[in-house]
């Protein structure tokens, strides 16, 4: 189909369904927001109007090659009925046949339309330049679909979460293990960094097995100080085994005890105590990982370089562990201390690739907190980490972050793919790669990678929030709200989670839930944005219009902040005013913006489900081309 496109149009009741463009509208032309799965269900019903469709047929058609519960189908049909305006006692469209399935009973008229593709739009005049930073652009970043992706996703993913046990529901499908942080038993209680660092080293070694699923650090370490028993930990993380231990330092001697415990029966399968000189600690993590693998009858990697980027200096290694400890804590003072320890490690061993990668992580966080400033030292750290540790997955992750920040998305994506090839089960690798894939337009790949990240790090609240954002962008709103609510349960104070929940509930037309989420958002433009989107909520129109007026006033300046312009465009688009929506998207884009800023805007444009109605317009393609311009 090169010069013409065939649109199959289905008309039933007061509705018109365009199968090619995937648009459902009322007979008066008003478009309706429909999730991808609900639209699939409606199209499947409409194409088979009058036929009795059993539940198995519907499940296989809507979720091909995926095992889902019947409740997913029930919820999808419930949402579809609500979308079509059916009351509980009024089945004008879908009739349930008890014990057998469903039938679409409305009369359907079908017609085909052939259209020439829309003509290319004329070139846009060059607007005036503006000075804008990513820090300002994130004013409403959480309100748009990329709020977690672009506003610090890489580093939020490693924050610890204190989560309820109900946060994870999937049963273990294979041999799996969680490595708990080794407890500091030293008299001075100053070796927490060593216990946690040792645990993480062992975790990373075990993760090299292709047959053993290893829970990520964030989830395993969330049990630190909670006095939970092994059975509870295993059940929460859905693992078959747990490795725990302790460290005790006295002078120059170190005693390390480790024990492998069966998750179901809490019986000890293996344990050992290691007494070492503090300068002879390198082999301990290898010995423990090997012993655990043998006890579980799994094989670790046979690669010649199973621990790339390591040092031969015990002092540099200890400084590195201290740096990692503070980097994982993420506080402002912690990041500064992490930088000091990484630099001390490099003073001892300038060729320590992992310390260079850790230092690159520090610069990346610092850039996020200083309006996106890219320091020359960041590039140097990335270059040294890659040169000294070409097979170090973390070095490629840090390179991906750096190249994205300086406006080189292709290079960023290449380093993401290399990181996955080197360590396909690392949550940081998977999450960063998911974000970059999604923003690059590879949506299915991005969602799949983030699902894998959640599988290995189930108690990371931001990981689940990211997955919810991605799912909402592709129209899977029901599943998105499930993940977002899990994220809220894991971390009720998670940054801007309520604004994302509110937006998805608005798309689902669950207005009571949307307004409840809006009430939890602090007063300001982000709350006004969500409130303006909820204009269809019963009794909320006046408040929505007032909020929208405040939002427009904030954008009524010669050169508005791009995040505000996108937010205003979303409201206009959702209210059906495509002309105004396109005008505000146009105002969000300037060719004089730095590449990184236009990448942000492009990501918001493509991912926002509220702007999806603009995609068929010829002017939309022109705007996307401007975002892609050198």
Short mmCIF file of N, CA and C in Angstrom, two decimals, residues 319-433:
data_model
loop_
_atom_site.label_atom_id
_atom_site.label_comp_id
_atom_site.label_asym_id
_atom_site.label_seq_id
_atom_site.Cartn_x
_atom_site.Cartn_y
_atom_site.Cartn_z
N UNK A 319 38.42 1.09 49.30
CA UNK A 319 37.94 2.45 49.02
C UNK A 319 36.78 2.41 48.01
N UNK A 320 36.87 1.51 47.05
CA UNK A 320 35.80 1.36 46.07
C UNK A 320 34.50 0.92 46.76
N UNK A 321 34.60 -0.05 47.67
CA UNK A 321 33.40 -0.51 48.39
C UNK A 321 32.79 0.63 49.20
N UNK A 322 33.62 1.46 49.80
CA UNK A 322 33.11 2.61 50.53
C UNK A 322 32.40 3.58 49.58
N UNK A 323 32.99 3.79 48.41
CA UNK A 323 32.34 4.66 47.43
C UNK A 323 30.99 4.13 46.99
N UNK A 324 30.92 2.83 46.71
CA UNK A 324 29.65 2.22 46.29
C UNK A 324 28.60 2.34 47.40
N UNK A 325 29.02 2.18 48.63
CA UNK A 325 28.10 2.25 49.77
C UNK A 325 27.41 3.61 49.81
N UNK A 326 28.19 4.67 49.69
CA UNK A 326 27.59 6.00 49.76
C UNK A 326 26.86 6.37 48.47
N UNK A 327 27.33 5.87 47.34
CA UNK A 327 26.63 6.14 46.09
C UNK A 327 25.23 5.54 46.12
N UNK A 328 25.10 4.35 46.69
CA UNK A 328 23.79 3.69 46.78
C UNK A 328 22.86 4.41 47.73
N UNK A 329 23.38 5.14 48.70
CA UNK A 329 22.52 5.85 49.66
C UNK A 329 21.90 7.10 49.04
N UNK A 330 22.59 7.76 48.11
CA UNK A 330 22.03 8.80 47.24
C UNK A 330 21.78 10.16 47.86
N UNK A 331 22.04 10.35 49.15
CA UNK A 331 21.88 11.68 49.71
C UNK A 331 22.91 12.65 49.14
N UNK A 332 22.65 13.96 49.26
CA UNK A 332 23.59 14.95 48.70
C UNK A 332 24.98 14.78 49.30
N UNK A 333 25.05 14.68 50.63
CA UNK A 333 26.35 14.49 51.27
C UNK A 333 26.94 13.13 50.92
N UNK A 334 26.07 12.12 50.74
CA UNK A 334 26.55 10.78 50.40
C UNK A 334 27.25 10.77 49.04
N UNK A 335 26.68 11.46 48.07
CA UNK A 335 27.27 11.49 46.73
C UNK A 335 28.64 12.14 46.77
N UNK A 336 28.79 13.20 47.57
CA UNK A 336 30.09 13.86 47.68
C UNK A 336 31.12 12.92 48.32
N UNK A 337 30.69 12.17 49.33
CA UNK A 337 31.61 11.22 49.98
C UNK A 337 31.96 10.08 49.03
N UNK A 338 30.99 9.64 48.24
CA UNK A 338 31.26 8.59 47.26
C UNK A 338 32.34 9.04 46.29
N UNK A 339 32.25 10.30 45.85
CA UNK A 339 33.25 10.83 44.93
C UNK A 339 34.64 10.80 45.57
N UNK A 340 34.70 11.18 46.83
CA UNK A 340 36.00 11.18 47.52
C UNK A 340 36.60 9.78 47.58
N UNK A 341 35.78 8.78 47.90
CA UNK A 341 36.30 7.41 48.03
C UNK A 341 36.71 6.83 46.67
N UNK A 342 35.93 7.12 45.64
CA UNK A 342 36.32 6.63 44.31
C UNK A 342 37.65 7.27 43.88
N UNK A 343 37.79 8.55 44.16
CA UNK A 343 39.04 9.23 43.80
C UNK A 343 40.22 8.68 44.61
N UNK A 344 39.99 8.34 45.88
CA UNK A 344 41.04 7.73 46.68
C UNK A 344 41.43 6.36 46.11
N UNK A 345 40.44 5.60 45.66
CA UNK A 345 40.73 4.31 45.05
C UNK A 345 41.59 4.48 43.80
N UNK A 346 41.30 5.51 43.03
CA UNK A 346 42.05 5.76 41.80
C UNK A 346 43.44 6.32 42.07
N UNK A 347 43.62 6.98 43.19
CA UNK A 347 44.95 7.42 43.56
C UNK A 347 45.86 6.22 43.85
N UNK A 348 45.25 5.17 44.42
CA UNK A 348 46.01 3.95 44.70
C UNK A 348 46.23 3.15 43.42
N UNK A 349 45.16 3.05 42.60
CA UNK A 349 45.24 2.27 41.35
C UNK A 349 44.57 3.07 40.24
N UNK A 350 45.33 3.86 39.48
CA UNK A 350 44.74 4.69 38.42
C UNK A 350 44.09 3.89 37.29
N UNK A 351 44.37 2.59 37.23
CA UNK A 351 43.80 1.76 36.17
C UNK A 351 42.62 0.92 36.64
N UNK A 352 41.99 1.33 37.73
CA UNK A 352 40.86 0.60 38.32
C UNK A 352 39.57 0.99 37.58
N UNK A 353 39.16 0.18 36.62
CA UNK A 353 38.03 0.52 35.75
C UNK A 353 36.73 0.68 36.53
N UNK A 354 36.49 -0.17 37.50
CA UNK A 354 35.23 -0.09 38.24
C UNK A 354 35.14 1.20 39.05
N UNK A 355 36.27 1.67 39.55
CA UNK A 355 36.26 2.95 40.27
C UNK A 355 35.98 4.10 39.31
N UNK A 356 36.50 4.03 38.08
CA UNK A 356 36.19 5.05 37.07
C UNK A 356 34.68 5.03 36.74
N UNK A 357 34.11 3.81 36.65
CA UNK A 357 32.68 3.71 36.37
C UNK A 357 31.86 4.27 37.53
N UNK A 358 32.29 4.00 38.77
CA UNK A 358 31.61 4.58 39.92
C UNK A 358 31.68 6.09 39.93
N UNK A 359 32.85 6.63 39.55
CA UNK A 359 33.00 8.08 39.49
C UNK A 359 32.10 8.67 38.41
N UNK A 360 31.95 7.97 37.29
CA UNK A 360 31.03 8.43 36.25
C UNK A 360 29.60 8.47 36.77
N UNK A 361 29.25 7.50 37.61
CA UNK A 361 27.92 7.52 38.24
C UNK A 361 27.73 8.73 39.12
N UNK A 362 28.76 9.11 39.85
CA UNK A 362 28.70 10.31 40.69
C UNK A 362 28.44 11.54 39.84
N UNK A 363 29.20 11.69 38.73
CA UNK A 363 29.03 12.87 37.87
C UNK A 363 27.64 12.89 37.23
N UNK A 364 27.11 11.72 36.94
CA UNK A 364 25.77 11.67 36.34
C UNK A 364 24.73 12.18 37.32
N UNK A 365 24.81 11.72 38.57
CA UNK A 365 23.88 12.21 39.59
C UNK A 365 24.05 13.71 39.80
N UNK A 366 25.28 14.15 39.86
CA UNK A 366 25.54 15.58 40.06
C UNK A 366 24.95 16.39 38.91
N UNK A 367 25.03 15.87 37.68
CA UNK A 367 24.44 16.56 36.54
C UNK A 367 22.95 16.68 36.66
N UNK A 368 22.29 15.63 37.17
CA UNK A 368 20.84 15.68 37.35
C UNK A 368 20.45 16.76 38.36
N UNK A 369 21.31 16.96 39.34
CA UNK A 369 20.97 17.88 40.43
C UNK A 369 21.45 19.30 40.18
N UNK A 370 22.10 19.53 39.05
CA UNK A 370 22.58 20.87 38.72
C UNK A 370 22.08 21.27 37.34
N UNK A 371 20.79 21.04 37.10
CA UNK A 371 20.14 21.48 35.86
C UNK A 371 20.79 20.89 34.63
N UNK A 372 21.24 19.64 34.74
CA UNK A 372 21.72 18.95 33.55
C UNK A 372 23.10 19.35 33.10
N UNK A 373 23.93 19.97 33.97
CA UNK A 373 25.27 20.37 33.57
C UNK A 373 26.12 19.14 33.30
N UNK A 374 26.83 19.16 32.19
CA UNK A 374 27.71 18.05 31.83
C UNK A 374 29.15 18.50 32.03
N UNK A 375 29.82 17.90 33.02
CA UNK A 375 31.18 18.31 33.33
C UNK A 375 32.17 17.55 32.45
N UNK A 376 33.31 18.18 32.13
CA UNK A 376 34.36 17.48 31.37
C UNK A 376 34.85 16.24 32.09
N UNK A 377 34.84 16.29 33.44
CA UNK A 377 35.30 15.14 34.22
C UNK A 377 34.43 13.92 34.00
N UNK A 378 33.15 14.14 33.74
CA UNK A 378 32.25 13.03 33.48
C UNK A 378 32.69 12.28 32.22
N UNK A 379 32.94 13.02 31.17
CA UNK A 379 33.39 12.38 29.93
C UNK A 379 34.70 11.64 30.11
N UNK A 380 35.61 12.23 30.89
CA UNK A 380 36.90 11.58 31.15
C UNK A 380 36.70 10.26 31.89
N UNK A 381 35.84 10.27 32.91
CA UNK A 381 35.58 9.06 33.69
C UNK A 381 34.98 7.97 32.82
N UNK A 382 34.05 8.34 31.96
CA UNK A 382 33.44 7.36 31.05
C UNK A 382 34.48 6.77 30.10
N UNK A 383 35.32 7.65 29.53
CA UNK A 383 36.33 7.18 28.58
C UNK A 383 37.32 6.23 29.25
N UNK A 384 37.76 6.56 30.46
CA UNK A 384 38.72 5.69 31.16
C UNK A 384 38.07 4.37 31.55
N UNK A 385 36.82 4.41 32.01
CA UNK A 385 36.13 3.17 32.38
C UNK A 385 35.98 2.24 31.19
N UNK A 386 35.65 2.79 30.03
CA UNK A 386 35.48 1.97 28.83
C UNK A 386 36.82 1.41 28.34
N UNK A 387 37.85 2.24 28.40
CA UNK A 387 39.15 1.79 27.90
C UNK A 387 39.75 0.72 28.80
N UNK A 388 39.61 0.90 30.12
CA UNK A 388 40.21 -0.04 31.07
C UNK A 388 39.33 -1.25 31.34
N UNK A 389 38.02 -1.09 31.11
CA UNK A 389 37.10 -2.21 31.35
C UNK A 389 36.12 -2.37 30.20
N UNK A 390 36.61 -2.74 29.02
CA UNK A 390 35.71 -2.86 27.85
C UNK A 390 34.62 -3.91 28.02
N UNK A 391 34.82 -4.85 28.94
CA UNK A 391 33.80 -5.87 29.18
C UNK A 391 33.06 -5.64 30.50
N UNK A 392 33.12 -4.44 31.02
CA UNK A 392 32.44 -4.08 32.26
C UNK A 392 31.08 -3.47 31.92
N UNK A 393 30.02 -4.16 32.29
CA UNK A 393 28.67 -3.70 31.93
C UNK A 393 28.37 -2.32 32.50
N UNK A 394 28.81 -2.06 33.73
CA UNK A 394 28.54 -0.76 34.34
C UNK A 394 29.20 0.37 33.56
N UNK A 395 30.37 0.11 33.00
CA UNK A 395 31.04 1.15 32.20
C UNK A 395 30.18 1.54 31.01
N UNK A 396 29.54 0.56 30.38
CA UNK A 396 28.70 0.85 29.22
C UNK A 396 27.39 1.53 29.63
N UNK A 397 26.88 1.18 30.82
CA UNK A 397 25.69 1.88 31.31
C UNK A 397 26.00 3.35 31.55
N UNK A 398 27.13 3.61 32.20
CA UNK A 398 27.51 5.00 32.45
C UNK A 398 27.76 5.75 31.15
N UNK A 399 28.32 5.05 30.16
CA UNK A 399 28.52 5.67 28.85
C UNK A 399 27.18 5.99 28.20
N UNK A 400 26.22 5.09 28.34
CA UNK A 400 24.88 5.33 27.78
C UNK A 400 24.26 6.59 28.39
N UNK A 401 24.41 6.75 29.70
CA UNK A 401 23.88 7.94 30.36
C UNK A 401 24.57 9.21 29.85
N UNK A 402 25.87 9.13 29.73
CA UNK A 402 26.65 10.30 29.32
C UNK A 402 26.31 10.72 27.89
N UNK A 403 26.31 9.76 26.98
CA UNK A 403 26.06 10.11 25.57
C UNK A 403 24.62 10.59 25.36
N UNK A 404 23.70 10.07 26.14
CA UNK A 404 22.34 10.59 26.03
C UNK A 404 22.30 12.04 26.48
N UNK A 405 23.02 12.34 27.56
CA UNK A 405 22.98 13.69 28.09
C UNK A 405 23.58 14.71 27.13
N UNK A 406 24.59 14.31 26.38
CA UNK A 406 25.22 15.28 25.47
C UNK A 406 24.58 15.24 24.09
N UNK A 407 23.44 14.56 23.97
CA UNK A 407 22.69 14.60 22.71
C UNK A 407 23.16 13.64 21.65
N UNK A 408 23.66 12.46 22.04
CA UNK A 408 24.07 11.44 21.07
C UNK A 408 23.31 10.15 21.36
N UNK A 409 22.01 10.11 21.01
CA UNK A 409 21.18 8.95 21.35
C UNK A 409 21.62 7.66 20.68
N UNK A 410 22.16 7.74 19.48
CA UNK A 410 22.59 6.51 18.80
C UNK A 410 23.74 5.85 19.55
N UNK A 411 24.72 6.65 19.97
CA UNK A 411 25.83 6.11 20.75
C UNK A 411 25.33 5.56 22.08
N UNK A 412 24.37 6.26 22.69
CA UNK A 412 23.80 5.81 23.96
C UNK A 412 23.15 4.44 23.80
N UNK A 413 22.39 4.28 22.72
CA UNK A 413 21.71 3.00 22.52
C UNK A 413 22.70 1.87 22.26
N UNK A 414 23.77 2.15 21.55
CA UNK A 414 24.78 1.12 21.29
C UNK A 414 25.40 0.63 22.60
N UNK A 415 25.68 1.56 23.51
CA UNK A 415 26.26 1.16 24.79
C UNK A 415 25.24 0.40 25.65
N UNK A 416 23.98 0.75 25.53
CA UNK A 416 22.94 -0.01 26.24
C UNK A 416 22.92 -1.46 25.76
N UNK A 417 22.95 -1.65 24.47
CA UNK A 417 22.91 -3.01 23.92
C UNK A 417 24.16 -3.80 24.34
N UNK A 418 25.31 -3.13 24.39
CA UNK A 418 26.52 -3.82 24.81
C UNK A 418 26.42 -4.20 26.29
N UNK A 419 25.85 -3.34 27.10
CA UNK A 419 25.69 -3.63 28.53
C UNK A 419 24.79 -4.84 28.73
N UNK A 420 23.70 -4.92 27.97
CA UNK A 420 22.79 -6.06 28.09
C UNK A 420 23.48 -7.35 27.67
N UNK A 421 24.27 -7.27 26.62
CA UNK A 421 24.99 -8.46 26.16
C UNK A 421 25.96 -8.94 27.23
N UNK A 422 26.56 -8.02 27.98
CA UNK A 422 27.53 -8.38 29.00
C UNK A 422 26.87 -8.86 30.28
N UNK A 423 25.73 -8.28 30.64
CA UNK A 423 25.05 -8.65 31.88
C UNK A 423 23.55 -8.51 31.71
N UNK A 424 22.89 -9.52 31.12
CA UNK A 424 21.47 -9.41 30.80
C UNK A 424 20.54 -9.52 31.99
N UNK A 425 21.06 -9.75 33.20
CA UNK A 425 20.19 -9.90 34.36
C UNK A 425 20.40 -8.81 35.40
N UNK A 426 21.11 -7.75 35.06
CA UNK A 426 21.36 -6.66 35.99
C UNK A 426 20.23 -5.63 35.88
N UNK A 427 19.64 -5.30 37.03
CA UNK A 427 18.48 -4.40 37.02
C UNK A 427 18.82 -3.02 36.50
N UNK A 428 19.99 -2.50 36.87
CA UNK A 428 20.39 -1.17 36.38
C UNK A 428 20.57 -1.19 34.87
N UNK A 429 21.24 -2.21 34.37
CA UNK A 429 21.44 -2.34 32.92
C UNK A 429 20.10 -2.40 32.20
N UNK A 430 19.20 -3.23 32.72
CA UNK A 430 17.89 -3.41 32.08
C UNK A 430 17.07 -2.12 32.12
N UNK A 431 17.07 -1.44 33.26
CA UNK A 431 16.23 -0.25 33.40
C UNK A 431 16.73 0.91 32.55
N UNK A 432 18.03 1.14 32.56
CA UNK A 432 18.58 2.21 31.72
C UNK A 432 18.32 1.90 30.25
N UNK A 433 18.53 0.65 29.86
CA UNK A 433 18.31 0.26 28.47
C UNK A 433 16.84 0.38 28.09
#
